[in-house]
Amino acid sequence: AAGVECTYLEFVGGNSAKFWRVAISGTTTSVTNGKIGSNGQAQAPKTHVDAAAARKEYDKMIASKLKKGYCPA
């Protein structure tokens, strides 16, 4: 089985202190987000047509969060 790769980002600003984490494993991406210090809320994993499509979505989601001010923790 393919290994799991994970990216963890945090956003701290104003009254917000939240995290966002995305994991990719084969053709599946899964997101968890919430307040820093909590377990967060896991969203339903998404299955993509192939590993390349999953990778494209993974990279796109990370780029989107970075643009919104999230930073690697």
mmCIF file of N, CA and C in Angstrom:
data_model
loop_
_atom_site.group_PDB
_atom_site.id
_atom_site.type_symbol
_atom_site.label_atom_id
_atom_site.label_comp_id
_atom_site.label_asym_id
_atom_site.label_seq_id
_atom_site.Cartn_x
_atom_site.Cartn_y
_atom_site.Cartn_z
ATOM 1 N N ALA A 1 0.842 -1.195 0.000
ATOM 2 C CA ALA A 1 0.000 0.000 0.000
ATOM 3 C C ALA A 1 0.876 1.244 0.000
ATOM 4 N N ALA A 2 0.378 2.289 -0.642
ATOM 5 C CA ALA A 2 1.107 3.554 -0.688
ATOM 6 C C ALA A 2 1.118 4.190 0.696
ATOM 7 N N GLY A 3 2.178 4.908 0.987
ATOM 8 C CA GLY A 3 2.263 5.596 2.267
ATOM 9 C C GLY A 3 1.357 6.801 2.282
ATOM 10 N N VAL A 4 1.141 7.325 3.452
ATOM 11 C CA VAL A 4 0.320 8.523 3.603
ATOM 12 C C VAL A 4 1.238 9.733 3.691
ATOM 13 N N GLU A 5 0.925 10.758 2.927
ATOM 14 C CA GLU A 5 1.652 12.022 2.987
ATOM 15 C C GLU A 5 0.686 13.048 3.552
ATOM 16 N N CYS A 6 1.197 13.921 4.412
ATOM 17 C CA CYS A 6 0.328 14.843 5.114
ATOM 18 C C CYS A 6 0.931 16.247 5.117
ATOM 19 N N THR A 7 0.080 17.261 4.982
ATOM 20 C CA THR A 7 0.511 18.653 5.109
ATOM 21 C C THR A 7 -0.341 19.308 6.175
ATOM 22 N N TYR A 8 0.317 19.984 7.118
ATOM 23 C CA TYR A 8 -0.365 20.628 8.234
ATOM 24 C C TYR A 8 -0.077 22.121 8.183
ATOM 25 N N LEU A 9 -1.135 22.934 8.177
ATOM 26 C CA LEU A 9 -0.998 24.391 8.120
ATOM 27 C C LEU A 9 -1.794 25.018 9.260
ATOM 28 N N GLU A 10 -1.348 26.189 9.694
ATOM 29 C CA GLU A 10 -2.074 26.917 10.733
ATOM 30 C C GLU A 10 -2.358 28.344 10.279
ATOM 31 N N PHE A 11 -3.451 28.884 10.798
ATOM 32 C CA PHE A 11 -3.798 30.279 10.555
ATOM 33 C C PHE A 11 -4.050 30.928 11.911
ATOM 34 N N VAL A 12 -3.287 31.975 12.202
ATOM 35 C CA VAL A 12 -3.494 32.728 13.437
ATOM 36 C C VAL A 12 -3.614 34.195 13.063
ATOM 37 N N GLY A 13 -4.755 34.791 13.388
ATOM 38 C CA GLY A 13 -4.966 36.195 13.070
ATOM 39 C C GLY A 13 -6.294 36.652 13.616
ATOM 40 N N GLY A 14 -6.344 37.876 14.091
ATOM 41 C CA GLY A 14 -7.586 38.373 14.678
ATOM 42 C C GLY A 14 -7.968 37.486 15.847
ATOM 43 N N ASN A 15 -9.178 36.973 15.846
ATOM 44 C CA ASN A 15 -9.632 36.069 16.905
ATOM 45 C C ASN A 15 -9.466 34.612 16.510
ATOM 46 N N SER A 16 -8.821 34.358 15.372
ATOM 47 C CA SER A 16 -8.704 32.994 14.860
ATOM 48 C C SER A 16 -7.388 32.344 15.231
ATOM 49 N N ALA A 17 -7.465 31.085 15.570
ATOM 50 C CA ALA A 17 -6.281 30.238 15.736
ATOM 51 C C ALA A 17 -6.750 28.857 15.300
ATOM 52 N N LYS A 18 -6.546 28.567 14.018
ATOM 53 C CA LYS A 18 -7.091 27.324 13.487
ATOM 54 C C LYS A 18 -6.054 26.574 12.663
ATOM 55 N N PHE A 19 -6.317 25.285 12.503
ATOM 56 C CA PHE A 19 -5.417 24.469 11.701
ATOM 57 C C PHE A 19 -6.196 23.815 10.568
ATOM 58 N N TRP A 20 -5.443 23.379 9.582
ATOM 59 C CA TRP A 20 -6.007 22.667 8.431
ATOM 60 C C TRP A 20 -4.984 21.614 8.039
ATOM 61 N N ARG A 21 -5.423 20.378 7.908
ATOM 62 C CA ARG A 21 -4.506 19.288 7.559
ATOM 63 C C ARG A 21 -5.110 18.481 6.420
ATOM 64 N N VAL A 22 -4.291 18.197 5.426
ATOM 65 C CA VAL A 22 -4.741 17.352 4.319
ATOM 66 C C VAL A 22 -3.780 16.178 4.207
ATOM 67 N N ALA A 23 -4.347 15.021 3.977
ATOM 68 C CA ALA A 23 -3.547 13.810 3.788
ATOM 69 C C ALA A 23 -3.879 13.218 2.425
ATOM 70 N N ILE A 24 -2.874 12.600 1.826
ATOM 71 C CA ILE A 24 -3.087 11.922 0.549
ATOM 72 C C ILE A 24 -2.522 10.511 0.678
ATOM 73 N N SER A 25 -3.295 9.564 0.201
ATOM 74 C CA SER A 25 -2.863 8.169 0.198
ATOM 75 C C SER A 25 -3.425 7.523 -1.060
ATOM 76 N N GLY A 26 -2.556 7.236 -2.001
ATOM 77 C CA GLY A 26 -3.009 6.650 -3.260
ATOM 78 C C GLY A 26 -3.951 7.589 -3.988
ATOM 79 N N THR A 27 -5.214 7.173 -4.136
ATOM 80 C CA THR A 27 -6.191 7.984 -4.868
ATOM 81 C C THR A 27 -7.121 8.766 -3.941
ATOM 82 N N THR A 28 -6.813 8.789 -2.649
ATOM 83 C CA THR A 28 -7.703 9.410 -1.666
ATOM 84 C C THR A 28 -7.067 10.626 -1.000
ATOM 85 N N THR A 29 -7.851 11.714 -0.882
ATOM 86 C CA THR A 29 -7.422 12.867 -0.089
ATOM 87 C C THR A 29 -8.417 13.026 1.054
ATOM 88 N N SER A 30 -7.918 13.430 2.215
ATOM 89 C CA SER A 30 -8.804 13.674 3.348
ATOM 90 C C SER A 30 -8.347 14.906 4.105
ATOM 91 N N VAL A 31 -9.322 15.694 4.548
ATOM 92 C CA VAL A 31 -9.059 16.965 5.213
ATOM 93 C C VAL A 31 -9.603 16.931 6.637
ATOM 94 N N THR A 32 -8.819 17.489 7.551
ATOM 95 C CA THR A 32 -9.260 17.705 8.937
ATOM 96 C C THR A 32 -8.961 19.161 9.257
ATOM 97 N N ASN A 33 -9.908 19.849 9.894
ATOM 98 C CA ASN A 33 -9.650 21.235 10.278
ATOM 99 C C ASN A 33 -10.364 21.568 11.569
ATOM 100 N N GLY A 34 -9.886 22.641 12.217
ATOM 101 C CA GLY A 34 -10.519 23.059 13.457
ATOM 102 C C GLY A 34 -9.649 24.029 14.213
ATOM 103 N N LYS A 35 -10.011 24.264 15.481
ATOM 104 C CA LYS A 35 -9.232 25.157 16.331
ATOM 105 C C LYS A 35 -7.937 24.484 16.732
ATOM 106 N N ILE A 36 -6.854 25.274 16.778
ATOM 107 C CA ILE A 36 -5.574 24.751 17.235
ATOM 108 C C ILE A 36 -5.757 24.248 18.660
ATOM 109 N N GLY A 37 -5.267 23.063 18.941
ATOM 110 C CA GLY A 37 -5.398 22.464 20.262
ATOM 111 C C GLY A 37 -6.535 21.463 20.351
ATOM 112 N N SER A 38 -7.435 21.475 19.346
ATOM 113 C CA SER A 38 -8.533 20.502 19.320
ATOM 114 C C SER A 38 -8.187 19.386 18.330
ATOM 115 N N ASN A 39 -9.003 18.337 18.336
ATOM 116 C CA ASN A 39 -8.815 17.262 17.351
ATOM 117 C C ASN A 39 -9.329 17.667 15.979
ATOM 118 N N GLY A 40 -10.166 18.695 15.965
ATOM 119 C CA GLY A 40 -10.696 19.152 14.691
ATOM 120 C C GLY A 40 -11.830 18.289 14.191
ATOM 121 N N GLN A 41 -12.287 18.632 13.015
ATOM 122 C CA GLN A 41 -13.409 17.963 12.364
ATOM 123 C C GLN A 41 -12.898 17.314 11.089
ATOM 124 N N ALA A 42 -13.065 16.011 10.990
ATOM 125 C CA ALA A 42 -12.631 15.309 9.777
ATOM 126 C C ALA A 42 -13.738 15.360 8.739
ATOM 127 N N GLN A 43 -13.388 15.778 7.534
ATOM 128 C CA GLN A 43 -14.344 15.754 6.425
ATOM 129 C C GLN A 43 -14.287 14.378 5.776
ATOM 130 N N ALA A 44 -15.346 14.023 5.073
ATOM 131 C CA ALA A 44 -15.367 12.727 4.388
ATOM 132 C C ALA A 44 -14.232 12.674 3.368
ATOM 133 N N PRO A 45 -13.465 11.576 3.356
ATOM 134 C CA PRO A 45 -12.380 11.452 2.367
ATOM 135 C C PRO A 45 -12.937 11.493 0.945
ATOM 136 N N LYS A 46 -12.145 12.059 0.032
ATOM 137 C CA LYS A 46 -12.533 12.094 -1.377
ATOM 138 C C LYS A 46 -11.679 11.106 -2.141
ATOM 139 N N THR A 47 -12.310 10.310 -2.987
ATOM 140 C CA THR A 47 -11.584 9.376 -3.839
ATOM 141 C C THR A 47 -11.546 9.955 -5.248
ATOM 142 N N HIS A 48 -10.351 9.979 -5.833
ATOM 143 C CA HIS A 48 -10.147 10.553 -7.162
ATOM 144 C C HIS A 48 -9.934 9.432 -8.177
ATOM 145 N N VAL A 49 -10.043 9.778 -9.457
ATOM 146 C CA VAL A 49 -9.962 8.745 -10.505
ATOM 147 C C VAL A 49 -8.631 7.998 -10.494
ATOM 148 N N ASP A 50 -7.554 8.707 -10.193
ATOM 149 C CA ASP A 50 -6.258 8.047 -10.113
ATOM 150 C C ASP A 50 -5.345 8.846 -9.184
ATOM 151 N N ALA A 51 -4.155 8.324 -8.950
ATOM 152 C CA ALA A 51 -3.217 8.964 -8.023
ATOM 153 C C ALA A 51 -2.812 10.352 -8.506
ATOM 154 N N ALA A 52 -2.694 10.529 -9.830
ATOM 155 C CA ALA A 52 -2.304 11.832 -10.373
ATOM 156 C C ALA A 52 -3.385 12.876 -10.093
ATOM 157 N N ALA A 53 -4.638 12.484 -10.226
ATOM 158 C CA ALA A 53 -5.749 13.396 -9.947
ATOM 159 C C ALA A 53 -5.784 13.746 -8.456
ATOM 160 N N ALA A 54 -5.508 12.769 -7.625
ATOM 161 C CA ALA A 54 -5.473 13.011 -6.178
ATOM 162 C C ALA A 54 -4.351 13.991 -5.844
ATOM 163 N N ARG A 55 -3.199 13.800 -6.456
ATOM 164 C CA ARG A 55 -2.048 14.683 -6.219
ATOM 165 C C ARG A 55 -2.363 16.105 -6.661
ATOM 166 N N LYS A 56 -3.019 16.247 -7.808
ATOM 167 C CA LYS A 56 -3.367 17.568 -8.334
ATOM 168 C C LYS A 56 -4.295 18.300 -7.356
ATOM 169 N N GLU A 57 -5.298 17.600 -6.845
ATOM 170 C CA GLU A 57 -6.247 18.187 -5.890
ATOM 171 C C GLU A 57 -5.540 18.535 -4.576
ATOM 172 N N TYR A 58 -4.675 17.658 -4.110
ATOM 173 C CA TYR A 58 -3.888 17.866 -2.885
ATOM 174 C C TYR A 58 -3.076 19.150 -2.995
ATOM 175 N N ASP A 59 -2.340 19.285 -4.101
ATOM 176 C CA ASP A 59 -1.507 20.476 -4.311
ATOM 177 C C ASP A 59 -2.365 21.738 -4.430
ATOM 178 N N LYS A 60 -3.517 21.614 -5.107
ATOM 179 C CA LYS A 60 -4.412 22.750 -5.314
ATOM 180 C C LYS A 60 -4.984 23.231 -3.977
ATOM 181 N N MET A 61 -5.406 22.300 -3.127
ATOM 182 C CA MET A 61 -5.967 22.670 -1.824
ATOM 183 C C MET A 61 -4.914 23.366 -0.962
ATOM 184 N N ILE A 62 -3.690 22.864 -0.977
ATOM 185 C CA ILE A 62 -2.608 23.474 -0.192
ATOM 186 C C ILE A 62 -2.333 24.891 -0.690
ATOM 187 N N ALA A 63 -2.227 25.061 -2.001
ATOM 188 C CA ALA A 63 -1.960 26.383 -2.586
ATOM 189 C C ALA A 63 -3.060 27.368 -2.196
ATOM 190 N N SER A 64 -4.307 26.910 -2.211
ATOM 191 C CA SER A 64 -5.444 27.749 -1.856
ATOM 192 C C SER A 64 -5.342 28.216 -0.402
ATOM 193 N N LYS A 65 -4.990 27.313 0.509
ATOM 194 C CA LYS A 65 -4.862 27.672 1.930
ATOM 195 C C LYS A 65 -3.693 28.631 2.152
ATOM 196 N N LEU A 66 -2.592 28.412 1.450
ATOM 197 C CA LEU A 66 -1.438 29.302 1.597
ATOM 198 C C LEU A 66 -1.806 30.714 1.159
ATOM 199 N N LYS A 67 -2.595 30.834 0.082
ATOM 200 C CA LYS A 67 -3.043 32.143 -0.404
ATOM 201 C C LYS A 67 -3.927 32.842 0.629
ATOM 202 N N LYS A 68 -4.656 32.053 1.424
ATOM 203 C CA LYS A 68 -5.559 32.628 2.430
ATOM 204 C C LYS A 68 -4.814 32.970 3.721
ATOM 205 N N GLY A 69 -3.500 32.772 3.752
ATOM 206 C CA GLY A 69 -2.726 33.185 4.918
ATOM 207 C C GLY A 69 -2.351 32.066 5.868
ATOM 208 N N TYR A 70 -2.682 30.828 5.518
ATOM 209 C CA TYR A 70 -2.241 29.700 6.339
ATOM 210 C C TYR A 70 -0.746 29.503 6.147
ATOM 211 N N CYS A 71 -0.061 29.050 7.183
ATOM 212 C CA CYS A 71 1.396 28.845 7.122
ATOM 213 C C CYS A 71 1.744 27.475 7.662
ATOM 214 N N PRO A 72 2.829 26.886 7.140
ATOM 215 C CA PRO A 72 3.299 25.632 7.723
ATOM 216 C C PRO A 72 3.645 25.865 9.201
ATOM 217 N N ALA A 73 3.250 24.944 10.039
ATOM 218 C CA ALA A 73 3.484 25.100 11.490
ATOM 219 C C ALA A 73 4.800 24.459 11.896
#
